[in-house]
Amino acid sequence: MPSTEQTLKSYRWVASRWPERHRCPGAAFSTHQTLAAMSDPEERWTAIKTPPLDERTGRRRWTPETSRQRVGYHGPGPETVQEKIEAVHDLVGDEQVATQVATDLLRRPSVAFKAMTDDTARHQVNHAQVEQPRQIRAAQERELSGTEDPFGPTVRRLNHTLEFLDLVGACQRFVAATGRIVPSLGERRFSEDERNTVHRNIDRVRATCEWITTAVDTGEVDVDEELSKLLLGE
């Protein structure tokens, strides 16, 4: 593993090969680092602005492999964490492949735990958990509405009851958890950052409650852009 001094020397060398006006904001540092090996400055500065065509996506972009190929280096695969991440993204561009890989990785307890510390990832998982059964029920109702199945109305009433119970249960769990946690906070002192974090999350709770009220009273369940950003913690 390179020392801190060696790493700093490497960064300085890369920076010296790339005057600020010739750097490409859309290209990763690893790409600049690899293409820095090109001896001709003009060729180097022109090359980074003309990434190769990715036949899979139809877009022009640099990857660790294509940048190595550009300088004629065909050594071992990705080495840094960022290079490995980029390589994985290249391999899981297909939705079916990405789904299977994500499913396999989330079966690792440590991976699932760390993934759920990301607000956006956690929100997407929660949204999928709610959306999947909703879509299944909607598909069942559409199928039943096009038939003369005598059980159709009964199935729709059952689905409605399940959704009602899920919603009431979610509210009860939140109230119960709050009632358990808040009384223990009396003797604690929170930092400004901690208070700000709690306040931001309370704003999300308020927005969610208003969303629930609107859905129950009007049947309108669409999420506008501002509410979506708030729910995502943006």
XYZ file of N, CA, C and O in Angstrom, residues 33-166:
536
model
N -5.623 10.369 -14.168
C -4.386 9.749 -13.715
C -3.811 8.808 -14.770
O -2.599 8.813 -15.027
N -4.678 8.016 -15.396
C -4.212 7.072 -16.413
C -3.749 7.796 -17.667
O -2.664 7.520 -18.211
N -4.558 8.750 -18.145
C -4.205 9.468 -19.377
C -3.010 10.396 -19.185
O -2.406 10.845 -20.171
N -2.659 10.678 -17.925
C -1.481 11.512 -17.668
C -0.211 10.858 -18.202
O 0.813 11.524 -18.390
N -0.282 9.543 -18.455
C 0.883 8.831 -18.976
C 1.190 9.209 -20.429
O 2.282 8.913 -20.929
N 0.234 9.859 -21.115
C 0.476 10.274 -22.503
C 1.478 11.429 -22.502
O 1.277 12.444 -21.823
N 2.546 11.274 -23.235
C 3.645 12.245 -23.169
C 3.328 13.568 -23.861
O 3.767 14.624 -23.414
N 2.564 13.532 -24.938
C 2.248 14.758 -25.681
C 1.098 15.496 -24.987
O -0.033 14.988 -24.940
N 1.335 16.696 -24.453
C 0.277 17.413 -23.733
C -0.958 17.674 -24.589
O -2.088 17.463 -24.133
N -0.761 18.137 -25.816
C -1.912 18.456 -26.675
C -2.743 17.209 -26.960
O -3.974 17.240 -26.958
N -2.049 16.098 -27.206
C -2.754 14.840 -27.452
C -3.524 14.409 -26.205
O -4.655 13.930 -26.288
N -2.893 14.603 -25.058
C -3.513 14.228 -23.789
C -4.768 15.068 -23.533
O -5.818 14.548 -23.178
N -4.671 16.376 -23.729
C -5.794 17.271 -23.453
C -6.937 17.071 -24.454
O -8.106 17.234 -24.114
N -6.577 16.714 -25.662
C -7.621 16.454 -26.666
C -8.306 15.116 -26.402
O -9.522 14.980 -26.533
N -7.502 14.131 -26.013
C -8.029 12.781 -25.810
C -9.118 12.744 -24.755
O -10.164 12.108 -24.935
N -8.906 13.444 -23.640
C -9.862 13.331 -22.536
C -11.219 13.937 -22.895
O -12.254 13.588 -22.311
N -11.219 14.824 -23.886
C -12.476 15.458 -24.309
C -13.209 14.641 -25.375
O -14.320 14.984 -25.770
N -12.563 13.551 -25.816
C -13.196 12.711 -26.841
C -13.235 11.263 -26.359
O -12.510 10.407 -26.887
N -14.052 10.975 -25.354
C -14.123 9.598 -24.824
C -14.659 8.634 -25.865
O -15.401 9.026 -26.775
N -14.309 7.367 -25.754
C -14.769 6.357 -26.726
C -16.264 6.069 -26.551
O -16.843 6.308 -25.495
N -16.851 5.530 -27.599
C -18.270 5.182 -27.573
C -18.471 3.876 -26.813
O -17.828 2.874 -27.092
N -19.372 3.910 -25.853
C -19.743 2.702 -25.122
C -20.874 2.042 -25.910
O -21.995 2.548 -25.946
N -20.567 0.923 -26.564
C -21.560 0.276 -27.430
C -22.778 -0.213 -26.663
O -23.871 -0.309 -27.214
N -22.596 -0.505 -25.388
C -23.718 -1.006 -24.597
C -24.736 0.090 -24.295
O -25.942 -0.116 -24.387
N -24.240 1.276 -23.919
C -25.138 2.369 -23.547
C -25.395 3.347 -24.686
O -26.347 4.115 -24.633
N -24.529 3.313 -25.703
C -24.685 4.267 -26.801
C -24.173 5.649 -26.448
O -24.419 6.612 -27.199
N -23.466 5.781 -25.327
C -22.936 7.081 -24.898
C -21.409 7.048 -24.921
O -20.796 5.992 -24.791
N -20.827 8.227 -25.059
C -19.374 8.339 -25.012
C -18.933 8.613 -23.578
O -19.404 9.552 -22.955
N -18.054 7.772 -23.058
C -17.582 7.956 -21.687
C -16.313 7.147 -21.458
O -16.023 6.199 -22.189
N -15.571 7.580 -20.449
C -14.359 6.875 -20.073
C -14.647 5.856 -18.983
O -15.463 6.089 -18.091
N -13.959 4.715 -19.060
C -13.980 3.723 -17.994
C -12.519 3.395 -17.677
O -11.617 3.719 -18.469
N -12.249 2.779 -16.533
C -10.860 2.416 -16.225
C -10.218 1.591 -17.340
O -9.054 1.794 -17.690
N -10.986 0.673 -17.935
C -10.434 -0.187 -18.982
C -10.135 0.599 -20.253
O -9.062 0.443 -20.858
N -11.090 1.456 -20.690
C -10.864 2.188 -21.939
C -9.749 3.216 -21.793
O -9.027 3.487 -22.755
N -9.586 3.790 -20.604
C -8.493 4.745 -20.418
C -7.149 4.023 -20.469
O -6.172 4.545 -21.015
N -7.099 2.798 -19.926
C -5.864 2.007 -20.014
C -5.560 1.640 -21.463
O -4.417 1.689 -21.901
N -6.608 1.255 -22.190
C -6.418 0.904 -23.592
C -5.902 2.103 -24.391
O -5.077 1.947 -25.292
N -6.387 3.300 -24.036
C -5.994 4.505 -24.782
C -4.505 4.777 -24.684
O -3.883 5.266 -25.620
N -3.902 4.432 -23.529
C -2.468 4.663 -23.370
C -1.667 3.400 -23.661
O -0.456 3.353 -23.431
N -2.361 2.352 -24.132
C -1.665 1.133 -24.516
C -1.273 0.244 -23.372
O -0.370 -0.590 -23.499
N -1.971 0.395 -22.235
C -1.652 -0.428 -21.071
C -2.747 -1.467 -20.877
O -3.916 -1.137 -20.743
N -2.377 -2.722 -20.842
C -3.338 -3.808 -20.682
C -2.948 -4.667 -19.478
O -2.899 -5.881 -19.549
N -2.664 -4.006 -18.401
C -2.243 -4.701 -17.188
C -3.424 -5.262 -16.426
O -4.482 -5.544 -16.991
N -3.271 -5.428 -15.113
C -4.351 -5.996 -14.294
C -5.578 -5.097 -14.272
O -5.529 -3.950 -14.708
N -6.654 -5.614 -13.772
C -7.918 -4.894 -13.758
C -7.917 -3.737 -12.783
O -6.862 -3.298 -12.312
N -9.105 -3.225 -12.445
C -9.222 -2.074 -11.552
C -8.491 -2.307 -10.235
O -8.532 -3.411 -9.684
N -7.859 -1.245 -9.727
C -7.089 -1.378 -8.502
C -7.667 -0.547 -7.365
O -7.829 -1.042 -6.261
N -7.995 0.721 -7.630
C -8.523 1.563 -6.569
C -9.996 1.248 -6.330
O -10.664 0.617 -7.165
N -10.515 1.714 -5.177
C -11.927 1.487 -4.850
C -12.817 2.097 -5.919
O -13.778 1.478 -6.391
N -12.498 3.343 -6.329
C -13.331 4.012 -7.327
C -13.310 3.276 -8.662
O -14.334 3.151 -9.340
N -12.136 2.783 -9.059
C -12.035 2.029 -10.312
C -12.877 0.757 -10.245
O -13.545 0.391 -11.225
N -12.859 0.098 -9.095
C -13.649 -1.123 -8.945
C -15.143 -0.813 -9.000
O -15.923 -1.557 -9.612
N -15.545 0.305 -8.381
C -16.955 0.709 -8.420
C -17.387 0.986 -9.852
O -18.453 0.542 -10.300
N -16.544 1.715 -10.588
C -16.873 2.028 -11.983
C -16.962 0.756 -12.818
O -17.845 0.619 -13.676
N -16.053 -0.183 -12.557
C -16.063 -1.447 -13.309
C -17.326 -2.236 -13.021
O -17.930 -2.820 -13.929
N -17.754 -2.255 -11.759
C -18.988 -2.964 -11.402
C -20.187 -2.330 -12.088
O -21.056 -3.021 -12.622
N -20.232 -1.000 -12.089
C -21.341 -0.303 -12.762
C -21.378 -0.661 -14.247
O -22.463 -0.794 -14.832
N -20.211 -0.801 -14.849
C -20.163 -1.186 -16.264
C -20.774 -2.569 -16.471
O -21.487 -2.821 -17.446
N -20.494 -3.471 -15.541
C -20.943 -4.856 -15.694
C -22.426 -5.040 -15.392
O -23.043 -5.979 -15.884
N -23.008 -4.152 -14.581
C -24.414 -4.336 -14.185
C -25.324 -3.315 -14.861
O -26.359 -2.941 -14.325
N -24.945 -2.874 -16.050
C -25.790 -1.932 -16.775
C -27.148 -2.520 -17.134
O -28.150 -1.812 -17.187
N -27.186 -3.817 -17.384
C -28.442 -4.488 -17.701
C -29.285 -4.599 -16.432
O -28.807 -5.027 -15.385
N -30.574 -4.224 -16.520
C -31.448 -4.207 -15.341
C -31.570 -5.580 -14.696
O -31.578 -5.706 -13.473
N -31.683 -6.621 -15.517
C -31.834 -7.966 -14.959
C -30.583 -8.376 -14.181
O -30.680 -8.941 -13.087
N -29.419 -8.068 -14.743
C -28.167 -8.393 -14.058
C -28.041 -7.569 -12.783
O -27.673 -8.093 -11.714
N -28.346 -6.273 -12.868
C -28.239 -5.396 -11.702
C -29.152 -5.865 -10.579
O -28.776 -5.857 -9.400
N -30.361 -6.300 -10.938
C -31.317 -6.773 -9.932
C -30.782 -7.988 -9.200
O -30.846 -8.076 -7.969
N -30.235 -8.943 -9.945
C -29.726 -10.165 -9.321
C -28.517 -9.869 -8.444
O -28.399 -10.399 -7.329
N -27.622 -8.989 -8.927
C -26.427 -8.653 -8.145
C -26.826 -7.927 -6.862
O -26.321 -8.231 -5.770
N -27.751 -6.958 -6.983
C -28.197 -6.221 -5.799
C -28.850 -7.159 -4.788
O -28.612 -7.057 -3.573
N -29.653 -8.091 -5.282
C -30.314 -9.057 -4.397
C -29.281 -9.908 -3.667
O -29.371 -10.121 -2.445
N -28.289 -10.393 -4.400
C -27.250 -11.224 -3.792
C -26.459 -10.443 -2.739
O -26.164 -10.960 -1.653
N -26.121 -9.188 -3.055
C -25.321 -8.388 -2.130
C -26.092 -8.037 -0.865
O -25.530 -8.022 0.240
N -27.388 -7.753 -1.007
C -28.189 -7.379 0.157
C -28.442 -8.558 1.085
O -28.948 -8.378 2.195
N -28.102 -9.769 0.630
C -28.204 -10.925 1.520
C -27.050 -10.951 2.519
O -27.069 -11.717 3.477
N -26.030 -10.133 2.290
C -24.930 -10.017 3.244
C -25.362 -9.033 4.330
O -25.603 -7.855 4.033
N -25.457 -9.443 5.576
C -25.931 -8.549 6.633
C -25.163 -7.225 6.702
O -25.762 -6.160 6.857
N -23.845 -7.286 6.585
C -23.047 -6.064 6.706
C -23.309 -5.120 5.537
O -23.359 -3.900 5.707
N -23.491 -5.678 4.335
C -23.781 -4.852 3.163
C -25.152 -4.195 3.299
O -25.314 -2.995 3.057
N -26.148 -4.993 3.711
C -27.495 -4.454 3.883
C -27.498 -3.348 4.936
O -28.142 -2.309 4.759
N -26.776 -3.562 6.033
C -26.738 -2.570 7.107
C -26.142 -1.257 6.606
O -26.695 -0.176 6.840
N -25.006 -1.339 5.906
C -24.353 -0.129 5.421
C -25.172 0.548 4.332
O -25.231 1.777 4.256
N -25.809 -0.242 3.474
C -26.631 0.334 2.406
C -27.786 1.136 2.986
O -28.162 2.182 2.453
N -28.352 0.667 4.110
C -29.497 1.352 4.700
C -29.116 2.612 5.469
O -29.981 3.325 5.970
N -27.810 2.910 5.563
C -27.413 4.189 6.147
C -27.498 5.310 5.127
O -27.379 6.480 5.481
N -27.703 4.949 3.855
C -27.878 5.941 2.794
C -29.370 6.290 2.703
O -30.203 5.421 2.462
N -29.707 7.565 2.904
C -31.113 7.971 2.942
C -31.852 7.621 1.658
O -32.983 7.135 1.691
N -31.220 7.874 0.523
C -31.887 7.606 -0.755
C -32.118 6.113 -0.952
O -33.201 5.694 -1.360
N -31.110 5.309 -0.640
C -31.261 3.853 -0.795
C -32.351 3.328 0.128
O -33.179 2.508 -0.278
N -32.361 3.830 1.379
C -33.375 3.373 2.330
C -34.779 3.768 1.863
O -35.725 2.974 1.956
N -34.914 4.987 1.351
C -36.223 5.441 0.863
C -36.678 4.591 -0.322
O -37.855 4.213 -0.406
N -35.760 4.271 -1.228
C -36.122 3.482 -2.403
C -36.569 2.077 -2.000
O -37.513 1.522 -2.574
N -35.897 1.493 -1.007
C -36.284 0.168 -0.535
C -37.666 0.226 0.116
O -38.540 -0.612 -0.150
N -37.881 1.244 0.963
C -39.188 1.384 1.614
C -40.293 1.602 0.583
O -41.389 1.041 0.681
N -39.984 2.424 -0.422
C -40.968 2.701 -1.475
C -41.303 1.426 -2.245
O -42.467 1.153 -2.543
N -40.260 0.630 -2.547
C -40.487 -0.619 -3.287
C -41.333 -1.590 -2.475
O -42.181 -2.298 -3.025
N -41.103 -1.621 -1.152
C -41.866 -2.525 -0.300
C -43.344 -2.176 -0.311
O -44.211 -3.045 -0.243
N -43.634 -0.870 -0.410
C -45.033 -0.428 -0.451
C -45.609 -0.571 -1.861
O -46.751 -1.000 -2.045
N -44.800 -0.232 -2.845
C -45.294 -0.171 -4.227
C -45.547 -1.549 -4.815
O -46.502 -1.736 -5.583
N -44.713 -2.521 -4.463
C -44.867 -3.849 -5.067
C -46.219 -4.493 -4.756
O -46.932 -4.893 -5.685
N -46.627 -4.586 -3.477
C -47.953 -5.158 -3.218
C -49.088 -4.312 -3.794
O -50.120 -4.855 -4.192
N -48.881 -2.987 -3.834
C -49.927 -2.127 -4.405
C -50.131 -2.438 -5.880
O -51.262 -2.535 -6.362
N -49.028 -2.614 -6.618
C -49.132 -2.930 -8.039
C -49.755 -4.305 -8.246
O -50.527 -4.503 -9.194
N -49.406 -5.256 -7.374
C -49.999 -6.602 -7.485
C -51.505 -6.524 -7.271
O -52.293 -7.122 -8.028
N -51.929 -5.783 -6.248
C -53.361 -5.658 -5.983
C -54.073 -4.943 -7.125
O -55.177 -5.321 -7.522
N -53.422 -3.892 -7.671
C -54.030 -3.156 -8.782
C -54.190 -4.060 -10.001
O -55.211 -4.016 -10.695
N -53.171 -4.906 -10.258
C -53.247 -5.826 -11.398
C -54.366 -6.845 -11.189
O -55.105 -7.184 -12.131
N -54.504 -7.311 -9.959
C -55.576 -8.268 -9.665
C -56.941 -7.629 -9.873
O -57.865 -8.247 -10.420
N -57.089 -6.378 -9.445
C -58.371 -5.694 -9.597
C -58.691 -5.439 -11.070
O -59.839 -5.562 -11.487
N -57.663 -5.078 -11.848
C -57.889 -4.873 -13.290
C -58.331 -6.172 -13.947
O -59.221 -6.190 -14.799
N -57.673 -7.260 -13.540
C -58.023 -8.569 -14.107
C -59.450 -8.952 -13.733
O -60.223 -9.433 -14.572
N -59.815 -8.717 -12.488
C -61.151 -9.077 -12.035
C -62.222 -8.189 -12.650
O -63.337 -8.634 -12.911
N -61.873 -6.918 -12.889
C -62.865 -5.991 -13.448
C -63.239 -6.362 -14.874
O -64.305 -5.990 -15.367
N -62.369 -7.099 -15.555
C -62.658 -7.494 -16.929
C -63.315 -8.845 -17.030
O -63.506 -9.380 -18.114
N -63.665 -9.406 -15.883
C -64.327 -10.713 -15.874
C -65.621 -10.617 -15.072
O -65.924 -9.598 -14.464
N -66.365 -11.695 -15.065
C -67.601 -11.739 -14.286
C -67.384 -12.572 -13.023
O -68.298 -13.204 -12.501
N -66.166 -12.565 -12.538
C -65.830 -13.340 -11.347
C -66.678 -12.843 -10.175
O -66.578 -11.679 -9.768
N -67.480 -13.681 -9.583
C -68.342 -13.252 -8.478
C -67.562 -12.872 -7.228
O -68.097 -12.220 -6.325
N -66.270 -13.287 -7.155
C -65.469 -12.965 -5.975
C -64.739 -11.629 -6.114
O -64.048 -11.211 -5.186
N -64.855 -10.977 -7.291
C -64.155 -9.723 -7.533
C -64.410 -8.673 -6.471
O -63.465 -8.139 -5.860
N -65.660 -8.329 -6.184
C -65.941 -7.315 -5.154
C -65.380 -7.703 -3.786
O -64.888 -6.854 -3.038
N -65.450 -8.991 -3.462
C -64.936 -9.447 -2.169
C -63.426 -9.254 -2.081
O -62.894 -8.788 -1.064
N -62.708 -9.582 -3.177
C -61.256 -9.420 -3.202
C -60.881 -7.952 -3.047
O -59.956 -7.593 -2.312
N -61.635 -7.063 -3.720
C -61.332 -5.640 -3.632
C -61.567 -5.118 -2.215
O -60.795 -4.302 -1.712
N -62.624 -5.598 -1.558
C -62.867 -5.172 -0.176
C -61.759 -5.668 0.751
O -61.311 -4.950 1.656
N -61.300 -6.897 0.506
C -60.205 -7.431 1.324
C -58.923 -6.627 1.125
O -58.206 -6.324 2.088
N -58.616 -6.282 -0.129
C -57.431 -5.473 -0.402
C -57.526 -4.123 0.294
O -56.543 -3.615 0.856
N -58.720 -3.528 0.232
C -58.929 -2.239 0.894
C -58.701 -2.377 2.397
O -58.044 -1.528 3.023
N -59.222 -3.434 2.981
C -59.060 -3.661 4.417
C -57.593 -3.851 4.787
O -57.114 -3.314 5.801
N -56.852 -4.602 3.963
C -55.430 -4.820 4.227
C -54.651 -3.518 4.170
O -53.767 -3.257 5.001
N -54.958 -2.676 3.172
C -54.277 -1.385 3.063
C -54.593 -0.512 4.270
O -53.707 0.179 4.807
N -55.857 -0.531 4.706
C -56.261 0.249 5.875
C -55.504 -0.218 7.113
O -54.965 0.591 7.877
N -55.418 -1.532 7.302
C -54.723 -2.072 8.463
C -53.227 -1.770 8.409
O -52.606 -1.477 9.444
N -52.640 -1.852 7.216
C -51.212 -1.516 7.064
C -50.957 -0.071 7.466
O -49.967 0.244 8.151
